[in-house]
Short mmCIF file of C-alpha atoms and ligand atoms in Angstrom, two decimals:
data_model
loop_
_atom_site.label_atom_id
_atom_site.label_comp_id
_atom_site.label_asym_id
_atom_site.label_seq_id
_atom_site.Cartn_x
_atom_site.Cartn_y
_atom_site.Cartn_z
CA MET A 1 18.81 -85.69 -21.45
CA LYS A 2 17.79 -87.64 -24.75
CA VAL A 3 18.89 -86.36 -27.94
CA ALA A 4 18.06 -86.54 -31.49
CA THR A 5 18.41 -89.59 -33.30
CA HIS A 6 19.93 -90.89 -37.04
CA THR A 7 20.02 -93.51 -39.77
CA LEU A 8 22.59 -95.78 -41.19
CA ARG A 9 22.90 -95.41 -44.94
CA CYS A 10 24.77 -97.91 -47.37
CA THR A 11 27.36 -95.77 -49.17
CA GLU A 12 27.14 -98.41 -52.16
CA CYS A 13 23.00 -98.93 -52.58
CA ALA A 14 22.29 -95.97 -50.68
CA THR A 15 19.88 -98.34 -48.66
CA VAL A 16 18.75 -96.85 -45.38
CA ILE A 17 18.07 -98.87 -41.88
CA SER A 18 17.46 -97.84 -38.71
CA LYS A 19 20.40 -97.98 -36.20
CA ASP A 20 18.98 -101.23 -34.45
CA GLU A 21 18.85 -102.81 -37.69
CA VAL A 22 22.52 -103.26 -38.36
CA SER A 23 24.25 -106.43 -38.96
CA SER A 24 27.30 -107.30 -36.39
CA ASN A 25 29.71 -107.20 -39.27
CA PHE A 26 28.17 -103.74 -40.20
CA ARG A 27 28.07 -104.65 -43.98
CA CYS A 28 24.93 -104.26 -45.84
CA PRO A 29 23.68 -107.43 -46.42
CA LEU A 30 22.23 -106.45 -50.02
CA CYS A 31 25.41 -105.00 -51.35
CA ASN A 32 28.32 -105.56 -48.58
CA GLY A 33 28.60 -102.14 -48.87
CA LEU A 34 29.43 -99.53 -45.76
CA TYR A 35 27.25 -97.94 -43.73
CA GLU A 36 27.44 -93.99 -42.79
CA VAL A 37 25.49 -92.15 -40.17
CA VAL A 38 22.98 -89.67 -41.95
CA TYR A 39 21.29 -87.35 -39.75
CA PRO A 40 17.66 -85.46 -40.00
CA TRP A 41 19.96 -82.47 -41.90
CA THR A 42 22.27 -84.63 -43.93
CA ASN A 43 21.81 -83.41 -48.00
CA ALA A 44 18.78 -81.54 -47.05
CA ALA A 45 17.58 -80.44 -50.31
CA ALA A 46 15.46 -77.51 -48.66
CA GLY A 47 18.55 -76.49 -46.67
CA PRO A 48 19.92 -77.34 -43.04
CA ASP A 49 17.29 -78.85 -40.38
CA SER A 50 15.02 -76.33 -38.62
CA ARG A 51 16.21 -77.51 -35.34
CA LEU A 52 19.79 -77.26 -35.56
CA PRO A 53 21.07 -73.79 -34.62
CA ASN A 54 22.48 -71.60 -37.25
CA ALA A 55 26.08 -71.41 -37.91
CA SER A 56 27.20 -68.47 -35.77
CA ALA A 57 25.10 -70.02 -32.99
CA LEU A 58 27.05 -73.73 -33.19
CA ARG A 59 30.42 -71.70 -33.61
CA TRP A 60 29.02 -69.65 -30.35
CA LEU A 61 28.54 -72.88 -28.05
CA TRP A 62 31.05 -74.79 -29.10
CA GLN A 63 33.42 -72.42 -28.27
CA GLU A 64 31.41 -71.69 -24.53
CA ARG A 65 31.97 -75.58 -23.98
CA ARG A 66 35.61 -75.12 -23.30
CA SER A 67 35.31 -73.13 -20.54
CA SER A 68 32.80 -75.87 -19.19
CA THR A 69 33.80 -78.51 -16.32
CA MET A 70 31.57 -80.98 -17.60
CA PRO A 71 33.02 -84.55 -19.38
CA VAL A 72 31.11 -84.06 -22.36
CA ASP A 73 32.10 -80.63 -22.65
CA GLN A 74 36.03 -80.80 -22.28
CA SER A 75 36.21 -83.56 -24.78
CA GLY A 76 37.28 -82.24 -28.18
CA VAL A 77 34.89 -84.93 -29.45
CA TRP A 78 31.45 -84.34 -27.76
CA ARG A 79 31.91 -80.48 -27.57
CA PHE A 80 30.86 -80.69 -30.77
CA ARG A 81 28.06 -83.53 -30.26
CA ASP A 82 25.22 -81.22 -31.97
CA LEU A 83 27.06 -82.61 -35.20
CA LEU A 84 27.08 -86.33 -33.61
CA PRO A 85 23.96 -87.17 -32.10
CA ILE A 86 24.45 -91.09 -32.02
CA VAL A 87 23.77 -91.48 -28.00
CA ASP A 88 20.46 -91.61 -26.02
CA ASP A 89 22.05 -90.67 -22.89
CA LEU A 90 25.29 -87.93 -22.76
CA GLU A 91 25.61 -88.62 -19.05
CA LYS A 92 27.11 -92.51 -19.97
CA VAL A 93 29.36 -90.86 -22.66
CA VAL A 94 33.03 -92.92 -22.46
CA THR A 95 35.32 -90.31 -22.60
CA LEU A 96 39.10 -89.55 -21.47
CA ARG A 97 38.66 -85.82 -22.59
CA GLU A 98 39.93 -86.99 -26.09
CA GLY A 99 40.76 -84.36 -29.20
CA ASN A 100 41.43 -80.77 -28.66
CA THR A 101 44.70 -81.19 -30.24
CA PRO A 102 47.03 -78.86 -30.96
CA LEU A 103 47.56 -77.17 -34.40
CA TYR A 104 51.49 -76.14 -34.92
CA ASP A 105 53.18 -74.64 -37.76
CA LEU A 106 56.34 -76.70 -39.16
CA PRO A 107 58.26 -73.59 -40.39
CA ARG A 108 61.59 -75.76 -41.41
CA CYS A 109 59.25 -78.26 -42.99
CA ALA A 110 57.29 -76.25 -45.29
CA LYS A 111 60.79 -74.87 -46.27
CA VAL A 112 62.06 -78.32 -47.58
CA ALA A 113 58.79 -79.28 -49.16
CA GLY A 114 58.95 -75.29 -50.86
CA ILE A 115 56.02 -73.97 -49.46
CA ASP A 116 55.39 -70.98 -47.37
CA TRP A 117 53.16 -71.88 -44.77
CA LEU A 118 52.82 -75.72 -43.14
CA LEU A 119 51.04 -76.61 -40.22
CA ALA A 120 50.17 -80.10 -38.60
CA LYS A 121 47.33 -80.76 -36.37
CA HIS A 122 48.97 -83.49 -34.20
CA GLN A 123 46.53 -86.20 -33.08
CA GLY A 124 49.15 -88.09 -31.45
CA MET A 125 48.08 -85.78 -28.46
CA ASN A 126 45.32 -87.28 -27.79
CA PRO A 127 44.93 -89.54 -24.49
CA THR A 128 46.40 -92.67 -26.22
CA GLY A 129 48.42 -91.27 -28.39
CA SER A 130 46.45 -91.23 -31.64
CA PHE A 131 43.51 -90.01 -33.40
CA LYS A 132 41.99 -93.45 -32.96
CA ASP A 133 40.61 -92.12 -29.77
CA THR A 134 38.52 -89.43 -31.07
CA GLY A 135 36.26 -92.39 -33.42
CA MET A 136 36.80 -94.75 -29.94
CA THR A 137 34.91 -92.23 -27.55
CA ALA A 138 31.81 -92.55 -30.06
CA ALA A 139 31.56 -96.38 -30.68
CA LEU A 140 32.63 -97.30 -27.69
CA SER A 141 29.83 -95.31 -26.25
CA VAL A 142 28.00 -96.39 -28.75
CA ALA A 143 28.83 -99.97 -27.52
CA ALA A 144 28.16 -99.08 -23.41
CA GLN A 145 23.93 -97.75 -24.29
CA ARG A 146 23.73 -100.81 -26.20
CA GLY A 147 24.26 -103.35 -23.65
CA PHE A 148 27.43 -105.07 -25.05
CA GLU A 149 29.58 -106.45 -22.58
CA TRP A 150 32.62 -107.74 -25.37
CA VAL A 151 34.08 -105.45 -27.58
CA ALA A 152 37.23 -106.00 -29.81
CA CYS A 153 38.67 -105.15 -32.92
CA ALA A 154 41.68 -106.27 -34.87
CA SER A 155 44.63 -103.52 -35.37
CA THR A 156 48.14 -102.68 -36.40
CA GLY A 157 48.31 -101.35 -32.70
CA ASN A 158 46.68 -97.82 -32.69
CA THR A 159 42.78 -99.18 -32.30
CA SER A 160 43.45 -101.79 -30.34
CA ALA A 161 45.21 -99.16 -27.90
CA ALA A 162 42.68 -96.53 -27.48
CA MET A 163 39.85 -99.58 -27.23
CA ALA A 164 41.15 -101.27 -24.58
CA ALA A 165 41.56 -97.67 -22.78
CA TYR A 166 37.95 -96.76 -23.48
CA ALA A 167 36.45 -100.36 -22.51
CA ALA A 168 38.38 -100.24 -19.38
CA ARG A 169 36.79 -97.02 -18.71
CA ALA A 170 33.22 -97.89 -19.35
CA GLY A 171 34.16 -101.65 -17.55
CA LEU A 172 33.79 -103.76 -20.89
CA ARG A 173 35.86 -106.44 -21.76
CA SER A 174 37.72 -105.68 -24.88
CA ILE A 175 39.82 -108.24 -27.14
CA VAL A 176 42.40 -107.70 -29.40
CA PHE A 177 43.48 -109.64 -32.34
CA ILE A 178 46.98 -108.26 -33.52
CA PRO A 179 49.44 -109.35 -35.86
CA GLU A 180 52.77 -111.42 -34.37
CA GLY A 181 55.88 -109.22 -34.59
CA LYS A 182 54.10 -106.57 -36.98
CA ILE A 183 53.23 -103.97 -33.94
CA ALA A 184 55.44 -100.99 -32.06
CA TRP A 185 55.98 -102.47 -28.79
CA GLY A 186 54.32 -99.06 -27.41
CA LYS A 187 51.23 -99.82 -28.65
CA LEU A 188 51.12 -103.74 -27.45
CA SER A 189 52.26 -102.69 -24.12
CA GLN A 190 49.14 -100.32 -24.10
CA SER A 191 46.65 -102.94 -24.88
CA MET A 192 47.65 -104.91 -22.16
CA ASP A 193 48.10 -101.97 -19.40
CA TYR A 194 44.73 -101.37 -20.34
CA GLY A 195 43.28 -104.70 -19.64
CA ALA A 196 42.65 -106.39 -22.77
CA LEU A 197 42.57 -110.00 -23.51
CA THR A 198 45.62 -109.19 -26.41
CA ILE A 199 45.93 -112.24 -29.28
CA GLN A 200 49.06 -112.25 -31.23
CA LEU A 201 47.98 -113.96 -34.19
CA LYS A 202 50.47 -115.66 -36.39
CA THR A 203 49.41 -113.68 -39.27
CA ASP A 204 49.02 -110.28 -40.94
CA PHE A 205 46.30 -107.15 -40.30
CA ASP A 206 44.37 -108.36 -42.85
CA GLY A 207 44.74 -112.01 -41.32
CA CYS A 208 43.22 -110.63 -38.42
CA VAL A 209 40.66 -108.70 -40.05
CA LYS A 210 39.10 -111.88 -41.57
CA ILE A 211 39.72 -114.06 -37.98
CA LEU A 212 37.47 -111.08 -36.32
CA GLY A 213 34.98 -110.88 -39.20
CA GLU A 214 34.21 -114.69 -38.32
CA LEU A 215 34.08 -114.20 -34.64
CA VAL A 216 31.50 -111.91 -34.78
CA LYS A 217 29.02 -113.65 -36.63
CA GLN A 218 28.99 -115.68 -33.74
CA PHE A 219 29.29 -114.36 -30.54
CA PRO A 220 27.80 -111.20 -29.13
CA ILE A 221 31.32 -109.16 -29.29
CA TYR A 222 30.43 -105.80 -30.62
CA LEU A 223 32.87 -105.15 -33.60
CA LEU A 224 35.72 -101.43 -33.04
CA ASN A 225 37.16 -101.51 -36.20
CA SER A 226 36.85 -98.58 -38.87
CA VAL A 227 33.94 -100.65 -40.45
CA ASN A 228 31.73 -99.54 -37.57
CA PRO A 229 30.31 -96.13 -38.84
CA TYR A 230 29.92 -94.90 -35.31
CA ARG A 231 33.91 -94.90 -35.23
CA LEU A 232 34.00 -92.31 -37.85
CA GLU A 233 31.19 -89.82 -36.17
CA GLY A 234 34.01 -89.26 -33.41
CA GLN A 235 36.67 -89.29 -36.36
CA LYS A 236 34.75 -86.10 -38.49
CA THR A 237 35.35 -83.89 -35.13
CA PRO A 238 39.10 -83.01 -35.57
CA ALA A 239 37.53 -80.96 -39.23
CA PHE A 240 35.42 -79.01 -36.99
CA GLU A 241 38.54 -78.45 -34.33
CA LEU A 242 40.69 -77.62 -36.96
CA VAL A 243 38.75 -74.79 -38.78
CA GLU A 244 37.82 -73.26 -35.64
CA GLN A 245 41.78 -73.05 -34.64
CA MET A 246 41.75 -71.64 -38.11
CA GLU A 247 39.28 -69.02 -37.15
CA TRP A 248 37.25 -70.73 -39.48
CA GLN A 249 39.68 -70.46 -42.25
CA VAL A 250 39.69 -73.22 -44.80
CA PRO A 251 43.07 -74.47 -45.64
CA GLU A 252 43.62 -75.77 -49.47
CA HIS A 253 44.55 -79.22 -48.34
CA ILE A 254 44.78 -81.95 -46.19
CA ILE A 255 47.20 -84.09 -46.19
CA VAL A 256 46.19 -87.56 -44.35
CA PRO A 257 48.50 -91.05 -43.90
CA GLY A 258 46.01 -94.11 -45.53
CA GLY A 259 45.96 -97.83 -44.30
CA ASN A 260 42.42 -99.10 -43.61
CA LEU A 261 41.35 -95.99 -45.41
CA ALA A 262 38.48 -94.74 -43.07
CA ASN A 263 40.25 -91.76 -41.62
CA SER A 264 40.32 -89.60 -44.57
CA SER A 265 36.15 -90.27 -45.42
CA ALA A 266 35.70 -89.57 -41.94
CA LEU A 267 37.30 -85.66 -42.28
CA ALA A 268 36.00 -85.52 -45.41
CA LYS A 269 32.31 -86.18 -43.90
CA GLY A 270 33.47 -84.00 -41.19
CA PHE A 271 33.92 -81.21 -43.96
CA ALA A 272 30.85 -82.05 -46.13
CA GLU A 273 28.56 -81.64 -43.12
CA MET A 274 30.22 -77.84 -41.90
CA HIS A 275 29.88 -76.86 -45.76
CA GLU A 276 25.86 -78.34 -45.71
CA LEU A 277 25.64 -76.31 -42.77
CA GLY A 278 26.94 -72.81 -43.93
CA LEU A 279 29.39 -73.37 -41.30
CA ILE A 280 32.63 -73.30 -44.10
CA PRO A 281 32.01 -71.74 -47.62
CA ARG A 282 34.20 -74.61 -49.07
CA VAL A 283 35.67 -78.06 -48.56
CA PRO A 284 39.81 -78.57 -48.50
CA LYS A 285 41.15 -81.46 -51.03
CA ILE A 286 41.88 -84.22 -48.68
CA SER A 287 45.33 -86.70 -50.51
CA ILE A 288 45.95 -89.31 -49.01
CA ILE A 289 49.21 -91.16 -48.99
CA GLN A 290 50.29 -94.37 -48.37
CA ALA A 291 53.77 -96.36 -48.35
CA GLU A 292 54.71 -97.99 -51.20
CA GLY A 293 55.24 -101.12 -49.40
CA ALA A 294 51.36 -100.85 -48.95
CA ASN A 295 49.87 -98.89 -51.56
CA PRO A 296 46.67 -100.38 -52.49
CA LEU A 297 45.09 -97.40 -53.08
CA TYR A 298 47.66 -95.80 -54.91
CA ARG A 299 47.94 -98.41 -57.48
CA SER A 300 43.72 -98.50 -57.98
CA VAL A 301 43.97 -94.64 -58.51
CA GLN A 302 46.79 -95.10 -60.80
CA GLU A 303 45.76 -98.55 -62.64
CA ASN A 304 41.84 -98.34 -62.97
CA GLY A 305 41.01 -94.43 -61.71
CA GLY A 306 39.38 -95.96 -58.13
CA LYS A 307 37.05 -98.18 -59.73
CA GLU A 308 38.64 -101.43 -58.69
CA LEU A 309 41.18 -102.51 -55.61
CA THR A 310 43.56 -105.29 -56.13
CA PRO A 311 44.44 -106.34 -51.91
CA VAL A 312 48.40 -106.34 -52.01
CA THR A 313 50.92 -107.96 -49.60
CA ALA A 314 51.77 -105.26 -47.31
CA ASN A 315 55.14 -104.95 -45.96
CA THR A 316 56.20 -101.52 -44.57
CA ARG A 317 58.24 -100.11 -41.04
CA ALA A 318 55.30 -97.65 -41.06
CA THR A 319 53.79 -100.97 -39.33
CA ALA A 320 50.69 -98.62 -38.48
CA ILE A 321 49.59 -98.41 -42.45
CA ARG A 322 50.79 -101.94 -42.95
CA ILE A 323 47.72 -102.94 -44.68
CA GLY A 324 47.11 -104.65 -48.18
CA ASN A 325 43.25 -104.86 -48.36
CA PRO A 326 41.85 -101.90 -46.97
CA ALA A 327 38.54 -102.44 -45.83
CA SER A 328 37.23 -98.39 -46.44
CA TRP A 329 38.89 -98.21 -49.75
CA ARG A 330 35.69 -97.15 -51.64
CA LYS A 331 34.94 -94.73 -49.37
CA ALA A 332 38.48 -93.21 -49.50
CA ILE A 333 37.95 -92.84 -53.46
CA ASN A 334 34.68 -91.19 -52.74
CA ALA A 335 36.95 -88.51 -50.73
CA LEU A 336 39.38 -87.83 -53.17
CA GLN A 337 36.68 -87.28 -55.65
CA THR A 338 34.23 -85.36 -53.73
CA THR A 339 37.33 -82.85 -52.61
CA GLY A 340 39.60 -83.44 -55.53
CA GLY A 341 42.82 -84.49 -53.95
CA TRP A 342 45.06 -87.38 -54.90
CA CYS A 343 46.77 -90.36 -53.83
CA GLU A 344 50.53 -90.56 -53.62
CA GLN A 345 53.33 -93.00 -52.21
CA VAL A 346 56.52 -92.50 -50.21
CA THR A 347 59.32 -94.90 -50.08
CA GLU A 348 60.59 -96.08 -46.56
CA GLN A 349 63.72 -93.97 -46.98
CA GLU A 350 61.14 -90.73 -47.76
CA ILE A 351 59.36 -91.47 -44.77
CA ALA A 352 62.07 -91.79 -42.33
CA LEU A 353 63.67 -88.68 -43.54
CA ALA A 354 60.38 -86.91 -43.25
CA LYS A 355 60.02 -88.18 -39.83
CA ALA A 356 63.15 -86.77 -38.90
CA GLU A 357 62.50 -83.42 -40.46
CA ILE A 358 59.33 -83.30 -37.98
CA GLY A 359 60.64 -84.47 -35.25
CA ALA A 360 63.68 -81.99 -35.55
CA GLU A 361 61.13 -79.20 -35.33
CA GLY A 362 60.07 -80.49 -31.71
CA VAL A 363 56.95 -81.92 -32.69
CA GLY A 364 57.87 -85.79 -33.59
CA CYS A 365 55.56 -88.24 -34.35
CA GLU A 366 55.75 -92.05 -35.43
CA PRO A 367 56.36 -93.20 -39.13
CA ALA A 368 52.64 -93.50 -40.07
CA SER A 369 52.18 -90.10 -39.46
CA ALA A 370 55.48 -89.15 -41.22
CA VAL A 371 53.84 -89.91 -44.91
CA THR A 372 52.45 -86.74 -45.21
CA LEU A 373 55.24 -84.88 -45.46
CA GLY A 374 56.63 -87.19 -47.89
CA GLY A 375 53.63 -86.85 -49.68
CA LEU A 376 53.57 -83.26 -49.46
CA LYS A 377 57.41 -82.75 -50.99
CA LYS A 378 55.96 -85.09 -54.32
CA LEU A 379 52.41 -82.79 -54.37
CA VAL A 380 54.91 -79.78 -54.49
CA ALA A 381 57.19 -81.27 -56.97
CA GLN A 382 54.25 -82.19 -59.29
CA GLY A 383 52.71 -78.75 -59.17
CA LYS A 384 49.53 -80.08 -57.48
CA ILE A 385 50.28 -77.59 -54.28
CA THR A 386 51.73 -74.44 -54.94
CA ALA A 387 53.71 -72.61 -52.36
CA GLU A 388 51.21 -70.39 -51.49
CA GLU A 389 48.70 -72.30 -50.55
CA ARG A 390 47.69 -73.46 -46.83
CA VAL A 391 48.23 -77.18 -46.23
CA VAL A 392 47.54 -79.11 -42.90
CA LEU A 393 49.03 -82.18 -42.23
CA ILE A 394 47.31 -84.65 -39.89
CA LEU A 395 49.97 -85.91 -37.48
CA THR A 396 48.15 -89.27 -36.67
CA GLY A 397 50.49 -91.12 -33.76
CA HIS A 398 52.57 -89.55 -30.97
CA THR A 399 56.78 -90.39 -31.49
CA LEU A 400 56.69 -92.50 -28.48
CA LYS A 401 54.45 -95.58 -30.04
CA ASP A 402 57.39 -96.65 -32.10
CA SER A 403 60.21 -95.51 -30.53
CA ALA A 404 62.86 -98.27 -31.69
CA TYR A 405 61.94 -96.66 -35.16
CA THR A 406 63.59 -94.00 -34.07
CA ILE A 407 66.54 -95.11 -31.99
CA ASP A 408 67.19 -97.29 -34.86
CA TYR A 409 67.16 -94.41 -37.00
CA HIS A 410 69.40 -92.35 -35.30
CA ARG A 411 71.81 -94.94 -35.11
CA ASN A 412 72.25 -95.94 -38.79
CA GLU A 413 70.58 -99.07 -38.14
CA LEU A 414 67.57 -98.91 -39.56
CA PHE A 415 67.93 -99.79 -43.17
CA SER A 416 70.22 -102.60 -44.56
CA GLY A 417 73.17 -101.83 -46.47
CA ALA A 418 71.64 -102.53 -50.00
CA GLU A 419 69.13 -99.84 -49.13
CA LYS A 420 71.29 -97.47 -48.14
CA GLU A 421 73.01 -97.47 -51.55
CA GLN A 422 70.01 -96.62 -53.17
CA LEU A 423 70.66 -93.15 -51.70
CA ASN A 424 72.20 -90.31 -53.65
CA HIS A 425 75.02 -87.99 -52.26
CA ALA A 426 72.44 -85.41 -51.85
CA GLU A 427 69.64 -87.28 -49.60
CA GLN A 428 72.56 -89.26 -47.96
CA SER A 429 73.84 -85.71 -46.43
CA GLN A 430 70.36 -85.34 -45.52
CA HIS A 431 69.99 -88.09 -43.39
CA ALA A 432 73.65 -87.29 -41.86
CA ALA A 433 72.43 -84.03 -41.11
CA LEU A 434 69.39 -85.05 -39.06
CA ARG A 435 70.73 -88.04 -37.25
CA LYS A 436 71.08 -87.86 -33.67
CA PRO A 437 72.46 -90.75 -32.69
CA PRO A 438 73.69 -90.90 -28.42
CA VAL A 439 77.31 -90.17 -27.39
CA VAL A 440 78.48 -92.92 -25.24
CA LEU A 441 81.14 -91.77 -22.95
CA ASP A 442 83.32 -92.76 -19.80
CA ALA A 443 82.16 -90.32 -16.93
CA ASP A 444 85.40 -88.56 -16.54
CA PRO A 445 84.64 -84.29 -16.52
CA ALA A 446 87.63 -83.73 -19.10
CA LEU A 447 86.40 -86.14 -21.68
CA VAL A 448 83.13 -85.17 -21.53
CA LEU A 449 84.22 -81.53 -21.62
CA ARG A 450 86.41 -82.33 -24.94
CA ALA A 451 82.99 -84.46 -26.46
CA LEU A 452 81.40 -81.42 -25.95
CA GLU A 453 83.33 -78.41 -27.72
CA SER A 454 83.70 -80.79 -30.52
CA HIS A 455 79.74 -80.81 -30.75
CA MET A 456 79.46 -76.95 -30.12
CA ASN A 457 81.82 -76.52 -33.07
CA GLN A 458 79.77 -78.11 -35.32
CA PRO A 459 77.15 -74.97 -36.93
CA GLN A 460 73.81 -75.67 -36.14
CA PRO A 461 71.18 -76.50 -39.39
CA ALA A 462 69.57 -73.88 -40.97
N1 LIG B 501 48.09 -93.57 -38.89
C1 LIG B 501 48.28 -93.92 -37.68
C2 LIG B 501 49.46 -93.84 -36.64
C3 LIG B 501 47.15 -95.46 -37.59
O1 LIG B 501 47.24 -95.83 -36.84
C4 LIG B 501 46.63 -95.96 -38.89
C5 LIG B 501 45.51 -96.95 -38.83
C6 LIG B 501 46.40 -94.77 -39.85
C7 LIG B 501 47.90 -93.76 -39.72
C8 LIG B 501 45.85 -95.16 -41.19
O2 LIG B 501 44.35 -94.49 -40.57
O3 LIG B 501 43.56 -96.88 -41.64
O4 LIG B 501 42.23 -94.43 -41.39
O5 LIG B 501 43.48 -94.99 -43.37
N2 LIG B 501 45.63 -97.58 -37.78
C9 LIG B 501 45.06 -98.91 -37.47
C10 LIG B 501 45.08 -99.54 -36.49
C11 LIG B 501 44.22 -99.52 -38.81
O6 LIG B 501 44.68 -100.68 -36.11
O7 LIG B 501 45.44 -98.73 -35.71
P1 LIG B 501 43.37 -95.10 -41.45
#
């Protein structure tokens, strides 16, 4: 089945090119800007393209596909294919039935943040455990249909896990560049499990990006970092799914972690398109939260209102977002400005606390995802988010991605003595109440019973 086509527009100089003209590094040859995918109906001055079904027909169709047994219908990305017609042959789409992720309420986290109601869209519930799957099904399908044999990415671990899995499904060969010693074991194991050529470079993520940039100029390798605009077409679909799950209500705020800074703009694109097509009456404010040790966007917003970005040497235990020179920072600034959101930063201790709080709700996430709750607390304290507003945190990765972090936290081995001393008494008690270190006992029933009794006598936290 053939579906409608699209063009690529430079987000800096607005030059429009055909899909076949794009260079291997996905940069505009005129201004080095990044592209976005545009459709005949994007920004249509005269209203939505008449060939598209109207808003209520789309809503009906998307819901209807949920009961279909076709792989593309079972995918929470391709279910919305009417708004991402980027592949020629739908039957050859590479899918692991990504998307369709749960929307949880987090009543205890809402309370600690000081708001009435809080939701989390858990993108860690995707097939490889992170939000990257929604983008990878899209871009990998494009790569496969354009006849590439090799695909590659530089990654802090999740992109590489997703790429390796989807490449394996498609029968393509994949090369992963990761910073040696700076990604979580769960993620490293995935790229090996899915059969990628895994190259650990003795540098950081930003160094990996540089090396790969040189390679794609010389070899016919399809680049699957988030500079690839097709990734973002998949990553915009959680916006559709989210409002569908909220019965077409639009939350006031979306909060996302910021690393290489593509996901914020992908979601902003999804909301903007729904708005243009009359599916929703307004867009939510999208706020981006960075780790204090990897905060180039935060600095840029503070220092010059987002006009320029000075790369930093990144350092955070939230290794997924340990990025100092983010490729898509201009797109992220645009997402902040067009939606009216904010950029905040959170400390290592704030990340750890937020992660434990999300875990204690039975939801869990990886450290990078927990910055969202840490950031929410700050935005509420600053009066930017009010108690009655509806907030959705985008939890980007599964808790099992980085179990070493979780174990270290609960054993009280995550932070150095000096770092622990920086906490005041109240903060120390917050951590102490959440920490659940494993109890090691001899296999003696009387001993076990005594230990249980002492635990059962402790009050359950509110
Ligand atoms: N959360 C997680 C769990 C991530 O893996 C990433 C990025 C982000 C948030 C930030 O998203 O880059 O769009 O701002 N991980 C990339 C990777 C860089 O290689 O897996 P972003």
